[in-house]
C-alpha atoms as one frame of an Amber mdcrd trajectory, in Angstrom:
protein
 -15.290   7.036  -5.582 -13.335   6.459  -8.784 -15.235   4.922 -11.578 -13.550
   1.996 -13.284 -14.745  -0.641 -15.725 -15.045  -4.429 -14.871 -11.772  -5.027
 -17.123  -9.865  -2.478 -14.703 -11.291  -4.123 -11.591 -10.284  -7.427 -12.606
  -6.541  -6.344 -13.678  -6.227  -4.611 -10.332  -7.360  -7.551  -8.427  -5.121
  -9.701 -10.435  -2.161  -7.570  -9.784  -2.977  -7.396  -6.207  -3.001 -11.054
  -6.211   0.515 -11.357  -7.573   1.910  -8.865  -4.799   0.145 -10.535  -1.890
   2.575 -11.884   0.723   5.687 -10.631  -0.993   6.408  -8.197   1.462   6.639
 -11.267   4.099  10.502 -11.851   4.791  10.549 -15.476   3.968   7.425 -17.289
   2.143   8.177 -20.978   2.948   5.550 -22.796   1.554   5.477 -24.500  -1.879
   1.581 -24.011  -1.977   2.459 -19.978  -1.753   5.182 -20.249  -4.485   2.544
 -22.187  -6.888  -0.082 -19.713  -6.065   2.248 -16.811  -6.811   2.940 -18.411
 -10.349  -0.780 -19.030 -11.049  -1.586 -15.542  -9.920   0.760 -14.040 -12.338
  -0.277 -16.596 -15.145  -3.641 -15.242 -14.594  -2.625 -11.609 -15.029  -0.736
 -12.264 -18.180  -3.629 -14.037 -19.659  -6.139 -11.435 -18.669  -3.790  -8.616
 -20.071  -3.023 -10.489 -23.230  -6.975 -10.371 -24.215  -6.700  -6.879 -25.614
  -3.740  -4.499 -26.468  -5.235  -1.656 -24.355  -4.990  -4.000 -21.205  -1.297
  -3.510 -21.102  -1.804   0.186 -20.452  -4.368  -0.352 -17.835  -1.941  -2.855
 -16.151   0.921  -0.216 -16.219  -1.337   2.383 -14.752  -2.358   0.066 -11.887
   1.322  -0.745 -11.351   2.217   3.108 -11.045  -0.694   3.473  -8.770   0.562
   0.726  -6.437   4.065   1.901  -6.782   3.004   5.234  -5.518   1.181   3.575
  -2.520   4.560   1.561  -1.738   6.529   4.755  -1.697   3.987   6.441   0.579
   4.012   3.483   3.037   7.755   2.645   2.604   6.803  -1.042   1.530  10.455
  -2.078   0.649   9.537  -5.518  -0.017   7.073  -4.782  -2.947   9.093  -2.271
  -4.864  11.404  -4.728  -6.813   8.424  -6.945  -7.678   6.561  -3.962  -8.892
   9.518  -2.914 -11.103   9.652  -6.115 -12.723   6.041  -6.293 -13.453   6.326
  -2.575 -14.853   9.292  -3.770 -17.029   7.599  -6.772 -18.371   4.385  -5.013
 -18.993   6.126  -2.088 -20.904   8.331  -4.640 -23.067   5.073  -6.700 -23.941
   2.707  -3.700 -24.653   2.157  -3.533 -28.376   1.858   0.132 -28.723   1.795
   3.351 -26.884  -0.885   5.800 -28.318   0.861   9.078 -29.220  -0.947  10.916
 -26.600  -0.232   8.552 -23.987   1.911   9.921 -21.215   2.316   6.774 -19.066
   6.202   6.467 -19.742   6.710   9.970 -18.552   4.564   9.477 -15.492   6.296
   6.400 -14.853   9.665   8.157 -14.956   8.685  10.646 -12.498   7.191   7.889
 -10.193  10.389   5.574 -10.243  12.632   8.777  -9.897  11.309   9.126  -6.347
  12.935   5.933  -5.298  16.551   7.196  -5.930  16.778   8.313  -2.246  15.721
   4.728  -1.131  18.730   2.434   0.015  20.414   0.108  -2.063  19.490  -2.388
  -3.914  16.073  -0.424  -4.405  17.726   2.657  -5.708  19.869   0.576  -8.056
  17.044  -1.216  -9.374  15.265   2.186  -9.905  18.326   3.567 -11.711  18.216
   0.560 -14.008  14.507   1.035 -14.632  14.953   4.801 -15.244  17.518   3.969
 -17.995  15.036   1.807 -19.692  12.218   4.149 -19.560  14.677   6.878 -20.886
  15.364   4.517 -23.933  11.724   3.702 -24.461  10.962   7.418 -24.290  13.556
   7.993 -26.994  11.830   5.611 -29.611   8.829   6.813 -31.405   7.208   3.484
 -31.650   7.272   0.068 -30.521   9.187  -1.418 -33.594  11.758   1.448 -33.183
  11.959   0.498 -29.509  13.466  -2.821 -30.484  15.731  -1.603 -33.001  16.973
   1.113 -30.599  17.690  -1.544 -27.880  19.665  -3.904 -30.326  21.592  -0.687
 -31.450  22.398   0.090 -27.899  23.323  -3.630 -27.394  21.100  -3.584 -24.500
  19.540  -6.722 -23.506  15.663  -6.899 -23.597  15.854  -8.574 -19.750  15.951
  -6.255 -16.676  18.857  -7.426 -14.229  18.488  -5.642 -11.047  21.944  -5.194
  -9.257  22.609  -7.636  -6.540  22.580  -6.312  -3.021
């Protein structure tokens, strides 16, 4: 059994709550939508408490993304890609020895064989990750984004 801290467990649980029910074809109730918003808000509040929590969240997103690929859970890929994108943008730093961005590139690269729109979303995400890898630190990342005239918003292609 893998040893985890209480914070890791709480982040994992909050991430799972955010993804719960998203693989269904049509969530219909307003209660479900409100619950989704509250779960995402709770995840954000938990992660914002400590800069290191962003790294934990990114790691948990990558673990879940690998599971999604193994189980071919199409409905969860795009929400995970958006959560990943948001977490990377909001992360205040990546330690020099941290290889999460390289790992994430390899994880999302595996989805290029999936059908449209999934491969298109991953192609956009890979370009974003590649840009983040080129910048040596967080301040440089925002400078690099503006020099490339890239929006800081992730817009997956429409199906």
